[in-house]
C-alpha cells in the first residue's frame, strides 16, 4: 500500500555470536522504495530488545569498530554489573540502550532516506547470547 499514511515491516537479522555493528541502511532504503513511493515523511527504526540499539554512524572506515571499542571502555564486560545472568559481563548489554538508544527517526524526502554523505543506519548488538534480532521499520508519510 504505497499510499497508506503509515506502513511498517519487521526485519529479522542474525547477528551471530560476536558483538556487531550491522549496517541496515540498504534494508531501510528497500523498505522505503515500497512504503514511501516517492513521498516525504519519517522513517522510524526501532529494535524491540533490551540489549541492542540503533546508531547513525559512518561504517567501513573503522568507525564501527571504534564504536565497539568505545563501548568496551564505557561498559566493560566484567563482573561489576548487578544484572548477572548470561555470559560474563552481560549486565552491561542491558545498559547499552542508555548510550545507544533502541530507536532513530529519520527524514524521508521524495521517498529517499535523507542521510549525510557518510551516515549509515546501524543495529548495534553487544549481546553474544542472543544472535537473532528484530528491527521494526515504520514509515509515516
PDB file of C-alpha atoms in Angstrom, residues 47-109:
ATOM      1  CA  UNK A  47      14.774  -2.534  17.894  1.00  0.00           C
ATOM      2  CA  UNK A  48      12.469  -4.181  20.481  1.00  0.00           C
ATOM      3  CA  UNK A  49      15.290  -5.691  22.530  1.00  0.00           C
ATOM      4  CA  UNK A  50      16.656  -4.666  25.936  1.00  0.00           C
ATOM      5  CA  UNK A  51      20.246  -5.252  24.806  1.00  0.00           C
ATOM      6  CA  UNK A  52      20.625  -3.581  21.389  1.00  0.00           C
ATOM      7  CA  UNK A  53      20.449  -0.122  19.879  1.00  0.00           C
ATOM      8  CA  UNK A  54      20.277   1.886  16.670  1.00  0.00           C
ATOM      9  CA  UNK A  55      23.125   4.214  15.692  1.00  0.00           C
ATOM     10  CA  UNK A  56      23.609   6.603  12.788  1.00  0.00           C
ATOM     11  CA  UNK A  57      27.352   6.392  12.062  1.00  0.00           C
ATOM     12  CA  UNK A  58      29.920   6.013   9.326  1.00  0.00           C
ATOM     13  CA  UNK A  59      30.764   2.393   8.526  1.00  0.00           C
ATOM     14  CA  UNK A  60      33.527   0.674   6.610  1.00  0.00           C
ATOM     15  CA  UNK A  61      36.319   3.077   7.579  1.00  0.00           C
ATOM     16  CA  UNK A  62      36.803   1.748  11.104  1.00  0.00           C
ATOM     17  CA  UNK A  63      34.164   3.794  12.907  1.00  0.00           C
ATOM     18  CA  UNK A  64      32.032   0.715  13.537  1.00  0.00           C
ATOM     19  CA  UNK A  65      34.979  -0.999  15.272  1.00  0.00           C
ATOM     20  CA  UNK A  66      35.761   2.261  17.086  1.00  0.00           C
ATOM     21  CA  UNK A  67      32.191   2.325  18.398  1.00  0.00           C
ATOM     22  CA  UNK A  68      32.517  -1.207  19.778  1.00  0.00           C
ATOM     23  CA  UNK A  69      35.888  -0.268  21.313  1.00  0.00           C
ATOM     24  CA  UNK A  70      34.374   2.834  22.954  1.00  0.00           C
ATOM     25  CA  UNK A  71      31.515   0.737  24.322  1.00  0.00           C
ATOM     26  CA  UNK A  72      34.074  -1.681  25.804  1.00  0.00           C
ATOM     27  CA  UNK A  73      35.712   1.270  27.563  1.00  0.00           C
ATOM     28  CA  UNK A  74      32.413   2.710  28.822  1.00  0.00           C
ATOM     29  CA  UNK A  75      30.730  -0.613  29.535  1.00  0.00           C
ATOM     30  CA  UNK A  76      33.354  -3.281  30.298  1.00  0.00           C
ATOM     31  CA  UNK A  77      32.246  -6.905  30.046  1.00  0.00           C
ATOM     32  CA  UNK A  78      33.255  -7.850  33.588  1.00  0.00           C
ATOM     33  CA  UNK A  79      31.598  -8.795  36.878  1.00  0.00           C
ATOM     34  CA  UNK A  80      30.750  -5.264  38.119  1.00  0.00           C
ATOM     35  CA  UNK A  81      27.124  -5.418  36.902  1.00  0.00           C
ATOM     36  CA  UNK A  82      24.174  -6.207  39.170  1.00  0.00           C
ATOM     37  CA  UNK A  83      22.341  -7.875  36.284  1.00  0.00           C
ATOM     38  CA  UNK A  84      24.244 -11.169  36.213  1.00  0.00           C
ATOM     39  CA  UNK A  85      22.544 -13.822  34.089  1.00  0.00           C
ATOM     40  CA  UNK A  86      24.018 -14.912  30.741  1.00  0.00           C
ATOM     41  CA  UNK A  87      27.602 -14.555  29.575  1.00  0.00           C
ATOM     42  CA  UNK A  88      30.158 -12.880  31.871  1.00  0.00           C
ATOM     43  CA  UNK A  89      29.571  -9.126  31.769  1.00  0.00           C
ATOM     44  CA  UNK A  90      26.138  -9.494  30.156  1.00  0.00           C
ATOM     45  CA  UNK A  91      24.742  -6.884  32.552  1.00  0.00           C
ATOM     46  CA  UNK A  92      26.466  -4.201  30.509  1.00  0.00           C
ATOM     47  CA  UNK A  93      24.387  -5.250  27.472  1.00  0.00           C
ATOM     48  CA  UNK A  94      21.295  -4.142  29.404  1.00  0.00           C
ATOM     49  CA  UNK A  95      22.872  -0.701  29.965  1.00  0.00           C
ATOM     50  CA  UNK A  96      23.762  -0.283  26.272  1.00  0.00           C
ATOM     51  CA  UNK A  97      20.381   1.256  25.245  1.00  0.00           C
ATOM     52  CA  UNK A  98      21.048   4.197  27.589  1.00  0.00           C
ATOM     53  CA  UNK A  99      24.059   5.064  25.379  1.00  0.00           C
ATOM     54  CA  UNK A 100      22.895   3.717  22.002  1.00  0.00           C
ATOM     55  CA  UNK A 101      19.109   4.189  22.015  1.00  0.00           C
ATOM     56  CA  UNK A 102      16.826   1.478  20.630  1.00  0.00           C
ATOM     57  CA  UNK A 103      15.352   3.848  18.029  1.00  0.00           C
ATOM     58  CA  UNK A 104      16.021   6.565  15.473  1.00  0.00           C
ATOM     59  CA  UNK A 105      13.625   8.740  13.482  1.00  0.00           C
ATOM     60  CA  UNK A 106      14.948   9.939  10.139  1.00  0.00           C
ATOM     61  CA  UNK A 107      13.653  12.291   7.423  1.00  0.00           C
ATOM     62  CA  UNK A 108      12.469  10.868   4.119  1.00  0.00           C
ATOM     63  CA  UNK A 109      12.397  13.300   1.190  1.00  0.00           C
TER      64      UNK A 109
END
